[in-house]
Coordinates of C-alpha atoms in Angstrom, one line a residue:
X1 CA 94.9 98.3 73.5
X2 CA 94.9 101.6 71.7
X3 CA 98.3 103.5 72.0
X4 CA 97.8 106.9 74.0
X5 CA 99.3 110.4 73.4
X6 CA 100.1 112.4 76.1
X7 CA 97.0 114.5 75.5
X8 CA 94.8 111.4 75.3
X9 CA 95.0 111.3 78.9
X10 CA 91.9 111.9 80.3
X11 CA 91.3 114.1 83.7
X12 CA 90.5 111.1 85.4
X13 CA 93.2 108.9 84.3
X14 CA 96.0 112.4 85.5
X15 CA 94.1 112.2 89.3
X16 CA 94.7 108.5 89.7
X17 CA 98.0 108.6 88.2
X18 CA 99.3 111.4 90.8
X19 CA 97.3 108.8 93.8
X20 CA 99.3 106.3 92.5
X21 CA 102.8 108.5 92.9
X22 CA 101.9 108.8 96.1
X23 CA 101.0 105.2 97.4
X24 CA 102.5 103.4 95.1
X25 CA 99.6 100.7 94.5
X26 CA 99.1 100.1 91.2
X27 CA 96.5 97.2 91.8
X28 CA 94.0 99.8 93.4
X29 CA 95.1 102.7 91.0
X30 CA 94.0 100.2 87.8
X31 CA 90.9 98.8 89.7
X32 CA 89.6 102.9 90.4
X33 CA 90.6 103.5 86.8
X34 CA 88.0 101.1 85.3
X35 CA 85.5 101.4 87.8
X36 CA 83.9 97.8 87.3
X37 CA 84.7 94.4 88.8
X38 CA 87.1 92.2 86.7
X39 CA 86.1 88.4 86.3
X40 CA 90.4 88.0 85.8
X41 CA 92.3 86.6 88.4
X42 CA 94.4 89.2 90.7
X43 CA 97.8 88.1 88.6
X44 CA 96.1 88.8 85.5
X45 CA 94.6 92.1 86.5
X46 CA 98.2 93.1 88.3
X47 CA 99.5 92.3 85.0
X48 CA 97.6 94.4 83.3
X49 CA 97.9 97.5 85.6
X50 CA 101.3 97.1 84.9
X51 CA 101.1 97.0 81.1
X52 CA 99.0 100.4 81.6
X53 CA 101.6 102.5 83.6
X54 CA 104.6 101.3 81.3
X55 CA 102.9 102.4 78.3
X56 CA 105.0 105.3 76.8
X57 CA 102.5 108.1 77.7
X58 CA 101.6 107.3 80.8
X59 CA 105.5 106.5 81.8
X60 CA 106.2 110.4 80.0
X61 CA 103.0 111.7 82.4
X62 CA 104.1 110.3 85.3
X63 CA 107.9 111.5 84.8
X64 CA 107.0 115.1 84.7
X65 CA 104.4 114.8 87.8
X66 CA 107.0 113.0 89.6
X67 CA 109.4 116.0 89.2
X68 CA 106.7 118.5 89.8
X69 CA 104.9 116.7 93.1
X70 CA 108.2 115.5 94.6
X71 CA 110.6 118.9 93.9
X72 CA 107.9 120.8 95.4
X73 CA 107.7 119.0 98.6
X74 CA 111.3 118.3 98.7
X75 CA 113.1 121.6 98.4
X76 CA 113.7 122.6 102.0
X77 CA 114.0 118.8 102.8
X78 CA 117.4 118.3 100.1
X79 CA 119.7 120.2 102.6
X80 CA 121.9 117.6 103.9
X81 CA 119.5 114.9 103.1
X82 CA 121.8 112.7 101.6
X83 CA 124.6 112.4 103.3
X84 CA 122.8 108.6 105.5
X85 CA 123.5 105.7 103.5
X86 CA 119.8 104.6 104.3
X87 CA 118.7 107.4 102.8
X88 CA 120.9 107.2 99.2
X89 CA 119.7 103.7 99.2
X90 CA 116.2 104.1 99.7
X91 CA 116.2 107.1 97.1
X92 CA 118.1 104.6 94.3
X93 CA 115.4 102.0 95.2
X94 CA 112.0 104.4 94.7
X95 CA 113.7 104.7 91.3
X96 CA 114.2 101.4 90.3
X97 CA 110.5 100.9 89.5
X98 CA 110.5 104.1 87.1
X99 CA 113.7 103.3 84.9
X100 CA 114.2 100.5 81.9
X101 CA 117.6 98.4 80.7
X102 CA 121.2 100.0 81.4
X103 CA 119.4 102.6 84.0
X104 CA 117.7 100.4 86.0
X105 CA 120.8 98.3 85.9
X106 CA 123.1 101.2 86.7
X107 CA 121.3 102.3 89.9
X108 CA 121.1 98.4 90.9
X109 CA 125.3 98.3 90.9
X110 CA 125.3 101.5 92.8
X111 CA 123.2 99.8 95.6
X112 CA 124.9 96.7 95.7
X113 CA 128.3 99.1 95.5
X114 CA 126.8 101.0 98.6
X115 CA 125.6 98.0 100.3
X116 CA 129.4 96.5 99.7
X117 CA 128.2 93.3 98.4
X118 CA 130.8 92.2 97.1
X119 CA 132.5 91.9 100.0
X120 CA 130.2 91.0 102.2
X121 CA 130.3 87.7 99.8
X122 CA 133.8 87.1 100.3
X123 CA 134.5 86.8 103.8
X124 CA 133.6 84.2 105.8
X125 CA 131.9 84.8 108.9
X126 CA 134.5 85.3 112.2
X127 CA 133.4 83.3 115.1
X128 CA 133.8 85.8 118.2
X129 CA 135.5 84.2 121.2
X130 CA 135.4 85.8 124.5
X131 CA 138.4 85.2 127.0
X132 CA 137.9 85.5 131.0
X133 CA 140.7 85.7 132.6
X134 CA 141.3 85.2 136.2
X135 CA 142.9 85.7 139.0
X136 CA 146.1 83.2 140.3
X137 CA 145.1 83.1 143.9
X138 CA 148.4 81.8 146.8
X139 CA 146.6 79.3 148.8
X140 CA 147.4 79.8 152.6
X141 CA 145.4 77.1 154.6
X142 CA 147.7 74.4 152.3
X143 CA 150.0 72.5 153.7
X144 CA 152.7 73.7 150.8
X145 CA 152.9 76.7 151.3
X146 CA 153.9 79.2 148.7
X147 CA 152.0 76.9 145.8
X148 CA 149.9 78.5 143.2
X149 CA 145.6 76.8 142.7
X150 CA 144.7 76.5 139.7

């Protein structure tokens, strides 16, 4: 595989690359991109979609898109967006796939931090016990009187 430049990126290759920040399938995104059927197995041709988007210039294109398409469509959305768990969690994990070595490890302690795995891992699960209590009744048909049933 030839090494690509940024501006060895055709118009073609930039219109499937912003599809494929959208839906995220990089299967279908590689298959459009070479526009003939592949005797290679689905693993193989997964791992070669793969191989594609990670190369340095189409990881730089798709950086800059990705703040373009998403700060565009986000900006009257940030207000007060984060402030849900869910939602800082689902934002660290829609990065994950984007970032290499200590970031992509960062962001992976900050959602086991925010998910309080550790712990989670350390207690052991309670057993909940409910207790019904009831009522002493004073049995008067008894011949003693005065006596509390059990």
């Amino acid at each position: 595989m030839t090494k690509k430049t940024k501006a060895s990126i055709s118009e073609k290759e930039a219109y499937l690359l912003d599809a494929y920040l959208v839906n995220k399938d990089v299967d279908m995104f590689y298959y459009l991109l070479r526009g003939e059927k592949s005797k290679a197995t689905d693993d193989n041709l997964h791992r070669q979609a793969l191989r594609y988007v990670r190369t340095p210039a189409v990881m730089e294109y798709l950086k800059e898109r990705r703040a373009v398409i998403f700060s565009e469509t986000q900006k009257s959305e940030t207000v007060g967006r984060f402030r849900d768990k869910d939602t800082v969690l689902s934002a660290l994990e829609a990065e994950i796939p984007f970032v290499k070595g200590k970031e992509r490890a960062e962001i992976l302690l900050k959602i086991a931090d925010l998910q309080q795995m550790k712990q989670e891992s350390n207690k052991e699960p309670e057993e909940e016990r409910v207790h019904f209590y009831l009522p002493l009744h004073i049995c008067k048909d008894c011949p003693n009187k005065g006596n509390l049933v059990k």
